[in-house]
Amino acid sequence: MNAAGLRVRARVLATTRAFFATRGYLEVPTPVLVPSAAMEEHLFPLRAEGGLLRTSPEFALKRAVAAGLGRIYEIGPCFRGREDGPWHGTEFLMLEWYRVGAGLRALIDETRELVQAVEQTLGVPAQPWREVTVRELFAEVCGVDLATASASDLSPDDESWDEAFFRRWVTDIEPSLTGAVVVTEWPASQAALAQVRTDGAWPTAQRFEVYYRGVELANAFFELLDSSEQRARFMSANAARLAAGEPPHPVDEDFVQAVGRMPVTAGIALGLDRLVAAVAGWEGIDRGRVH
Amino acid sequence: MYQTSDIRKGLKIERDDAPWTITYFQFVKPGKGCAFTRTKQKNLLTGRVVDITYKTGEKIAPADISEHTMQYLYNDGELYHFMNTENFEQVGIPGEVLGKDVTDFLLEEAECQVLFYKGRPVNADLPNFVDLKITYCEPGVKGNTAQGTSKPATLETGAEVQVPLFINEGETIRIDTRTGDYVGRSSE
């Protein structure tokens, strides 16, 4: 165990809570033990007696938004099976916040200000910020136009377009990212719980991710507000899971209904262990955690 | 076949008709995507290092590689002959397959780890340190212990290395075979 590392994390936690307090955000702790832990194909929730361990606080926080809370955040443990490595832990600390009435622009600015506050707290030089679309990154790094590329154009080893996309992402794009990078306009097939836009050159999900010195820190959605579309995405992720021999996710009908009652909202989830480690310049998340 | 969860440093795999050893690996999973393992791997025949990414669930072929402890016997001018210390079988390996970094410090009776690919010897690992006698060097300069001053010395294997000025012909010195550097007088 690294005492200095734990002190660094404590300072980042204090900075984060102060940041949201001064902006009128309410801290809302929600249950860790839940009936439905995720809706995405590639998340593997852990089982516990009486339910599942949440993979993020998203379903509960959105019910709080639907109940009338306009600015909320939560910092708490989340659990994802089959994830273990220098930048992954089965258990990790997630920061998630929701802002009613906001779009992605406001959330990009707020995320940058939070990260800069943490840089200041830890006394490290501020990283330069850059904003780029997924399509621009693939053109720049791989020389491929995502709007027209087939799976085999992206990677000869993959049949699925999304898997080919992620193989190039992991192999070529991610290692090329320096400084702080906001990556916008993701493929519509990777929308998860975000709204999709079809009026551009190709259909894109209204979400962004934040990379900090090559480490994926955060994922934000311009939130989907359509219950039937939300249910359909649950079903299609579950169909993919069944085809891959994985158990389907239980559908959280309370959450699906709540999506239809939410006002226009932008929300973001940020890995706090990664924020601490990436800003502090560590080689992985271990130094800031108790073992 | 290996699974991606079997990937670790030193794992020997077969790819593109060649044996490779994993020198680095990292689990990585994009938040919205499937999991991968990034690797760096070294070609055991050429030494070339490449980056390869595996998707979780992909199967990886093991390399037909075996390693045997062998004693170096002699060089017949073309082949370096080794003997398996367990079953006494002998094998001759061309010098260019072993490489100069091996043949420079290879002395009779030295025990090496010889690597076989599909039954063919492809490489030999020397002990990290070997003791070799100096067969020729210029006389030493007494009292000169200044750092950074060295002179060439010829070893009994024929290789030339840099030694400090106080080392004399006929002395036995210890060499780090990974770097080819002088580390001191032999303690024996």
Short mmCIF file of C-alpha atoms in Angstrom, two decimals, chain B residues 9 14 29 32 35 41 47 57 61 64-65 80 82 84-86 96 101 104 122 125 146 157 163 171 175 177 183 185:
data_model
loop_
_atom_site.label_atom_id
_atom_site.label_comp_id
_atom_site.label_asym_id
_atom_site.label_seq_id
_atom_site.Cartn_x
_atom_site.Cartn_y
_atom_site.Cartn_z
CA LYS B 9 5.74 -12.50 -20.65
CA GLU B 14 3.43 -19.35 -33.64
CA LYS B 29 -10.97 -2.40 -22.90
CA LYS B 32 -18.10 0.91 -24.95
CA ALA B 35 -11.76 -6.25 -24.54
CA GLN B 41 6.39 -9.79 -29.40
CA GLY B 47 14.85 -10.60 -33.32
CA GLY B 57 -11.63 -14.90 -27.11
CA ALA B 61 -1.23 -21.09 -31.68
CA ASP B 64 6.69 -25.72 -31.56
CA ILE B 65 9.59 -24.66 -29.39
CA TYR B 80 29.39 -25.24 -33.51
CA PHE B 82 26.69 -29.00 -28.77
CA ASN B 84 22.49 -32.52 -24.83
CA THR B 85 23.53 -33.09 -21.20
CA GLU B 86 20.57 -35.41 -20.58
CA GLU B 96 25.55 -17.19 -38.32
CA ASP B 101 27.13 -12.07 -29.58
CA ASP B 104 32.39 -14.34 -29.19
CA VAL B 122 17.74 -21.75 -33.82
CA ASP B 125 21.55 -18.53 -24.59
CA ALA B 146 41.49 6.84 -13.89
CA THR B 157 37.75 -17.23 -27.99
CA VAL B 163 39.47 -3.84 -20.34
CA GLU B 171 44.69 -12.99 -16.58
CA ILE B 175 32.39 -10.83 -19.04
CA THR B 177 27.52 -11.88 -22.09
CA VAL B 183 32.85 -6.69 -15.19
CA ARG B 185 38.76 -10.12 -12.67
#
